[in-house]
Amino acid sequence: METVSGTFLLIALILYTLSFFGFVIAVTGKKWSERDPEGHTKRWGKIGLATTITGFAAQLVFFITRWYAAGYIPTSNMFEFMTFLAMMIVLAFIIVYLIYRTAILGMFAMPVGVIILSYALVFPPDIQPLIPALQSYWLKIHVTTAALGEAFFAVGFAAGLMYLIRVINYSGQSKSDRRERRGVEIVIFVVLMIVSFIVSVYVFKGINYEASFMQEVTKVDQTGKEYVETNKVDYVLPPIVKPFNSTTESMQPFLGMKEPLFTAPSWMNGVNAGRKLNTFVWALLAGFIVYMLLRLILRKQIGAAIHPAMSGMDAEDLDEISYRAIAIGFPIFTLGALIFAMIWAHEAWGRFWGWDPKEVWALITWLFYTAYLHFRLSRGWQGRKSAWMAVIGFVVVMFTLIGVNLIIAGLHSYAGV
């Protein structure tokens, strides 16, 4: 059953990718006469939607079969949660698409789902027993509602980015025009950095690259006495940065590099801290290479290359789509990530709030989107201001999901296994 489940997940990923190309053809195709009011071909828009729904059905089969095989809802670790989040993003996109019927939304929203799902596949997919803290019916309630709320935030992010690319003056030379263009390029670079990192992991896993180090970490026991713990740290990506206070156990050469170029600084002396720094360096390096290659091919900013495809879109419609998606997601996120989470925390740990890093960042996310809705409804922040908040808000969401789980230690650290 676990093998069948994995097969359907792979089918879903392929179909989501194909649906993205269907929406791209719907927006950019010139050979089909039947077009909607925005100039997009109806035929390929329908094909893109049908492929998306089929992919969602395949991932739903993955979700059900894995639930059956594991005996619990598959949202307990990073692999399971990120696959579920990707499925919710696709569901949120389908709902919003059926309301507004604009093909270009699929050109921006579907890549978000594909990237999240691809990132999930970086983690070990093995079914593992639930730790005691997760053995509760609140796992179903808290995680599913929080993920659905974040999925609508993802659609709001996609529409907000579309709005910015649509309204920015790419021929203007004023200071504000240049600042906005740089801002959009930074967002695009971050997206490319994530994609490039995922591809790099797949490539090096495919060639079975390995490197390992023995790291000595000084710890303090309950009596205050220091002791040294030795840990083996395995790398999937070639080690540009080695762990602090470690010795090389084995390392396959890469581009003539037989030893890491740098050692992690002394303040990054925790277990796996050096590997995380190495991962960040690889993501930054791979993203920079891909971004510069695209700039050389396009001979212009990437946002400027996308801008003509947005010419048929009504900017006010994009602004409305972004706002409506966030307005739908906000109450769902409030219930799942705050209210249900606090109830579960009280049952599991005997307190509603404990300033755990994940709790703090969930609150920061909620406060940010509260500010978004306040400024939107009370101060009339529409258009550019609203779009930038939608884009930045989802960056906060992704740090809460990924950065907190993988970088900051806390009660939710099990999610980064």
XYZ file of C-alpha atoms in Angstrom:
417
model
C 0.000 0.000 0.000
C 2.908 2.359 0.744
C 4.338 1.682 -2.745
C 0.962 2.319 -4.374
C 0.670 5.531 -2.380
C 4.072 6.756 -3.596
C 3.173 5.964 -7.204
C 0.054 8.129 -7.049
C 2.059 10.971 -5.500
C 4.490 10.852 -8.431
C 1.552 10.832 -10.873
C 0.128 13.894 -9.120
C 3.440 15.754 -9.414
C 3.643 14.982 -13.144
C 0.044 16.072 -13.751
C 0.513 19.312 -11.790
C 3.557 20.105 -13.919
C 1.633 19.357 -17.131
C -1.254 21.526 -15.963
C 1.169 24.417 -15.490
C 2.303 24.074 -19.113
C -1.353 23.903 -20.164
C -2.006 27.237 -18.490
C 1.154 28.697 -20.040
C -0.091 27.722 -23.521
C -3.525 29.125 -22.660
C -1.924 32.479 -21.880
C 0.757 32.643 -24.584
C -0.686 30.472 -27.396
C -1.547 32.264 -30.626
C -2.843 29.440 -32.818
C -6.302 28.931 -31.347
C -9.111 31.281 -32.302
C -11.504 30.750 -29.396
C -10.299 33.084 -26.646
C -11.771 34.477 -23.441
C -12.191 38.244 -22.784
C -8.630 38.437 -21.449
C -7.226 36.962 -24.658
C -6.460 33.504 -23.246
C -7.308 30.380 -25.222
C -10.321 28.638 -23.674
C -9.345 25.202 -24.938
C -6.007 25.077 -23.139
C -7.448 26.744 -20.063
C -9.936 23.865 -19.830
C -7.154 21.334 -20.438
C -5.076 22.930 -17.680
C -7.987 22.817 -15.237
C -8.872 19.209 -16.123
C -5.243 18.132 -15.653
C -5.095 19.958 -12.316
C -8.248 18.250 -11.044
C -6.958 14.850 -12.207
C -3.668 15.475 -10.415
C -5.560 16.489 -7.283
C -7.559 13.250 -7.466
C -4.292 11.276 -7.766
C -2.830 13.031 -4.742
C -6.046 12.421 -2.828
C -5.594 8.698 -3.538
C -2.001 9.022 -2.228
C -3.300 10.710 0.918
C -5.985 8.074 1.598
C -3.760 5.061 0.871
C -0.906 6.421 3.002
C -3.378 7.108 5.819
C -4.534 3.493 5.538
C -0.964 2.146 5.461
C 0.252 4.298 8.371
C -2.845 4.055 10.535
C -2.864 7.809 11.178
C -3.447 10.962 9.136
C -0.244 11.593 7.124
C 0.660 15.069 8.379
C 3.133 14.188 11.135
C 6.525 15.131 9.623
C 7.955 17.433 6.965
C 7.406 14.984 4.095
C 3.778 14.349 4.999
C 2.912 17.916 5.947
C 4.457 19.491 2.842
C 2.681 16.995 0.560
C -0.595 17.818 2.316
C 0.089 21.563 2.034
C 0.732 21.160 -1.704
C -2.593 19.329 -2.057
C -4.387 22.115 -0.171
C -2.735 24.765 -2.371
C -4.046 22.980 -5.454
C -7.511 22.731 -3.862
C -7.468 26.438 -3.000
C -6.400 27.261 -6.565
C -9.209 25.147 -8.027
C -11.769 26.941 -5.825
C -10.485 30.402 -6.726
C -10.158 29.478 -10.419
C -13.765 28.291 -10.584
C -14.846 31.662 -9.159
C -12.766 33.943 -11.398
C -12.029 31.727 -14.468
C -8.668 33.304 -15.290
C -6.092 30.964 -16.826
C -3.096 33.084 -15.951
C -3.679 32.413 -12.248
C -2.720 28.794 -12.958
C 0.516 30.002 -14.540
C 1.532 31.451 -11.148
C -0.339 29.352 -8.553
C 0.451 25.871 -9.894
C 4.252 26.365 -9.701
C 3.828 27.128 -5.981
C 2.118 23.764 -5.494
C 4.717 21.974 -7.632
C 7.607 23.561 -5.708
C 6.094 22.677 -2.322
C 5.444 19.086 -3.434
C 8.932 18.755 -4.926
C 10.425 20.105 -1.698
C 8.471 17.467 0.258
C 10.124 14.726 -1.802
C 13.525 15.849 -0.515
C 12.634 14.373 2.900
C 12.584 10.639 3.772
C 9.162 9.229 2.803
C 9.273 6.291 5.218
C 6.245 5.722 7.433
C 7.277 6.090 11.068
C 5.381 5.511 14.338
C 3.791 8.613 15.814
C 5.618 10.160 18.752
C 3.426 10.457 21.889
C 2.803 14.201 21.449
C 1.132 13.560 18.075
C -1.116 10.709 19.183
C -4.252 12.832 19.367
C -7.327 13.523 17.271
C -6.224 17.167 17.307
C -3.569 16.187 14.763
C -6.364 15.865 12.195
C -8.086 19.108 13.188
C -5.168 21.447 13.855
C -2.853 20.543 10.973
C -5.503 20.264 8.241
C -7.151 23.606 8.986
C -3.820 25.402 9.402
C -2.586 24.003 6.071
C -5.803 24.966 4.266
C -5.542 28.519 5.544
C -1.901 28.716 4.415
C -2.932 27.325 1.017
C -5.243 30.273 0.409
C -2.411 32.585 1.484
C -0.314 30.928 -1.253
C -2.965 31.730 -3.880
C -3.087 35.297 -2.532
C 0.706 35.457 -2.921
C 0.499 34.258 -6.540
C -2.177 36.819 -7.426
C -0.275 39.563 -5.592
C 2.914 38.811 -7.521
C 0.913 38.787 -10.754
C -0.505 42.205 -9.886
C 2.950 43.667 -9.269
C 4.339 42.334 -12.554
C 1.233 43.679 -14.324
C 1.363 47.249 -12.967
C 5.096 47.912 -12.645
C 6.397 50.303 -15.284
C 9.307 48.383 -16.828
C 10.227 51.271 -19.095
C 10.198 53.924 -16.371
C 13.416 55.294 -14.929
C 12.115 56.918 -11.757
C 13.484 55.848 -8.391
C 10.194 54.204 -7.370
C 10.006 52.254 -10.658
C 13.526 50.897 -10.207
C 12.855 50.016 -6.578
C 9.701 48.067 -7.474
C 11.470 46.213 -10.285
C 14.269 45.219 -7.900
C 11.725 44.035 -5.359
C 9.982 41.763 -7.868
C 13.319 40.405 -9.094
C 14.282 39.547 -5.508
C 11.035 37.590 -5.088
C 11.656 35.766 -8.385
C 15.252 35.053 -7.322
C 14.053 33.515 -4.033
C 11.652 31.261 -5.952
C 14.432 30.226 -8.351
C 16.741 29.619 -5.391
C 14.266 27.150 -3.867
C 13.717 25.403 -7.209
C 17.452 25.216 -7.918
C 18.132 23.780 -4.467
C 15.483 21.077 -4.945
C 16.914 20.145 -8.359
C 20.433 20.033 -6.889
C 19.324 17.622 -4.166
C 17.675 15.342 -6.731
C 20.763 15.385 -8.947
C 23.216 14.491 -6.164
C 20.868 11.883 -4.730
C 20.605 10.433 -8.228
C 24.368 10.002 -8.487
C 24.545 8.712 -4.881
C 26.877 11.458 -3.694
C 27.969 11.036 -0.075
C 30.124 12.831 2.449
C 30.244 12.372 6.208
C 31.949 14.031 9.172
C 32.440 13.193 12.838
C 31.505 16.249 14.888
C 32.243 16.785 18.580
C 29.645 18.941 20.332
C 30.019 20.184 23.904
C 26.823 19.852 25.940
C 25.748 20.406 29.526
C 23.859 17.790 31.549
C 21.179 18.440 34.187
C 23.795 18.877 36.929
C 25.609 21.600 34.972
C 28.551 19.369 34.071
C 29.932 19.640 30.534
C 30.420 16.581 28.362
C 31.380 15.962 24.735
C 29.001 14.184 22.375
C 30.270 12.804 19.066
C 27.840 12.717 16.145
C 28.102 11.534 12.569
C 26.855 14.170 10.110
C 25.969 12.973 6.601
C 25.813 15.316 3.615
C 23.799 14.808 0.437
C 25.204 17.919 -1.253
C 28.982 18.384 -1.708
C 30.326 20.024 1.463
C 31.362 23.575 0.730
C 31.070 24.159 4.494
C 32.063 21.459 7.009
C 30.687 21.282 10.575
C 32.524 23.161 13.308
C 34.971 21.057 15.341
C 34.684 18.061 13.030
C 36.915 15.675 11.117
C 36.276 14.320 7.639
C 35.302 10.656 7.681
C 34.607 10.289 3.953
C 34.054 12.643 1.034
C 33.625 11.975 -2.660
C 35.579 14.540 -4.720
C 33.520 17.148 -6.548
C 34.966 19.383 -9.313
C 38.436 18.731 -7.929
C 37.366 19.615 -4.381
C 38.588 16.908 -1.991
C 38.037 18.879 1.211
C 35.406 21.490 2.173
C 36.359 25.067 1.365
C 35.252 26.483 4.711
C 34.462 25.470 8.276
C 31.297 26.653 9.987
C 31.921 29.441 12.547
C 32.256 28.523 16.211
C 28.837 29.927 17.117
C 27.288 27.366 14.731
C 28.495 24.434 16.816
C 25.178 22.601 17.165
C 24.440 19.203 15.661
C 23.716 19.576 11.917
C 24.275 23.379 12.050
C 27.139 23.095 9.567
C 25.037 20.977 7.205
C 22.233 23.535 7.326
C 24.706 26.319 6.501
C 26.030 24.198 3.632
C 22.452 23.729 2.383
C 21.847 27.483 2.445
C 25.103 28.164 0.574
C 24.143 25.615 -2.080
C 20.652 27.090 -2.463
C 22.102 30.587 -2.799
C 24.783 29.482 -5.282
C 22.434 27.362 -7.422
C 19.773 30.079 -7.445
C 22.319 32.712 -8.509
C 23.584 30.539 -11.380
C 20.078 29.789 -12.679
C 18.992 33.422 -12.310
C 22.022 34.733 -14.210
C 21.564 32.124 -16.974
C 17.954 33.210 -17.425
C 19.017 36.857 -17.496
C 21.610 36.078 -20.184
C 19.058 34.142 -22.264
C 16.276 36.724 -21.897
C 18.616 39.733 -21.976
C 16.274 41.535 -19.629
C 14.851 41.260 -16.142
C 12.733 38.134 -15.699
C 9.776 40.211 -14.545
C 10.073 42.286 -17.719
C 9.981 39.100 -19.811
C 6.791 37.951 -18.045
C 5.150 41.396 -18.152
C 3.776 41.174 -21.748
C 1.799 38.022 -20.860
C -0.007 40.058 -18.207
C -1.138 42.824 -20.568
C -4.621 41.363 -21.040
C -5.284 41.062 -17.303
C -7.328 43.618 -15.400
C -5.118 44.792 -12.527
C -8.144 45.366 -10.300
C -9.240 41.766 -10.842
C -5.819 40.496 -9.751
C -5.954 42.717 -6.680
C -9.433 41.391 -5.883
C -8.355 37.745 -6.332
C -5.416 38.229 -3.952
C -7.603 39.900 -1.329
C -10.421 37.351 -1.577
C -8.018 34.406 -1.274
C -6.449 35.873 1.863
C -9.864 36.805 3.275
C -10.971 33.170 2.871
C -7.758 31.765 4.341
C -7.524 34.083 7.351
C -10.406 32.714 9.485
C -9.416 29.125 8.603
C -5.811 29.821 9.628
C -7.001 31.538 12.807
C -8.951 28.453 13.832
C -6.275 25.923 12.853
C -2.980 27.597 13.699
C -4.054 29.481 16.835
C -7.282 28.343 18.493
C -7.104 24.599 17.767
C -3.337 24.656 18.330
C -3.727 26.219 21.782
C -6.378 23.702 22.791
C -4.112 20.842 21.707
C -1.120 22.424 23.478
C -3.130 22.555 26.689
C -4.037 18.872 26.388
C -0.479 17.785 25.449
C 1.691 20.085 27.578
C -0.690 21.528 30.170
C -0.550 25.127 28.903
C -2.202 27.128 26.142
C 0.913 29.152 25.312
C 4.605 28.553 25.924
C 6.610 30.842 23.600
C 7.844 27.882 21.574
C 9.466 29.195 18.338
C 6.748 27.645 16.151
C 4.025 29.180 18.304
C 5.693 32.586 18.173
C 6.027 32.548 14.385
C 2.466 31.312 13.936
C 1.389 34.348 15.977
C 3.620 36.634 13.897
C 2.013 35.239 10.731
C -1.467 35.792 12.145
C -0.616 39.364 13.226
C 0.814 40.139 9.790
C -2.337 39.043 7.972
C -4.454 40.813 10.606
C -2.548 43.990 9.727
C -3.086 43.241 6.025
C -6.856 43.028 6.437
C -6.912 46.066 8.758
C -5.016 48.271 6.322
C -7.031 46.926 3.407
C -10.444 47.525 4.978
C -9.807 50.535 7.230
C -7.043 52.449 5.474
C -7.920 51.658 1.877
C -4.612 49.921 1.146
C -5.352 48.470 -2.269
C -3.211 47.899 -5.307
C 0.554 47.993 -4.818
C 0.594 48.211 -1.005
C -1.848 45.341 -0.665
C 0.037 43.211 -3.226
C 3.386 43.703 -1.501
C 1.865 42.686 1.831
C 0.400 39.548 0.214
C 3.827 38.635 -1.185
C 5.741 39.368 2.037
C 3.100 37.578 4.111
C 3.655 34.311 2.299
C 7.414 34.666 2.808
C 6.642 34.814 6.543
C 4.458 31.705 6.157
C 7.258 29.780 4.448
C 9.774 30.754 7.134
C 7.301 29.575 9.777
C 6.929 26.245 7.973
C 10.507 25.612 6.891
C 12.890 27.929 8.715
C 11.489 27.365 12.194
C 11.236 23.580 11.757
C 14.715 23.108 10.320
C 16.751 25.879 11.956
C 15.317 26.757 15.360
C 15.062 24.021 17.985
C 11.788 23.715 19.862
C 8.880 21.490 20.770
C 7.951 21.222 17.080
C 11.429 20.015 16.028
C 10.032 16.552 15.283
C 8.472 18.091 12.148
C 11.924 18.545 10.680
C 12.905 14.880 10.861
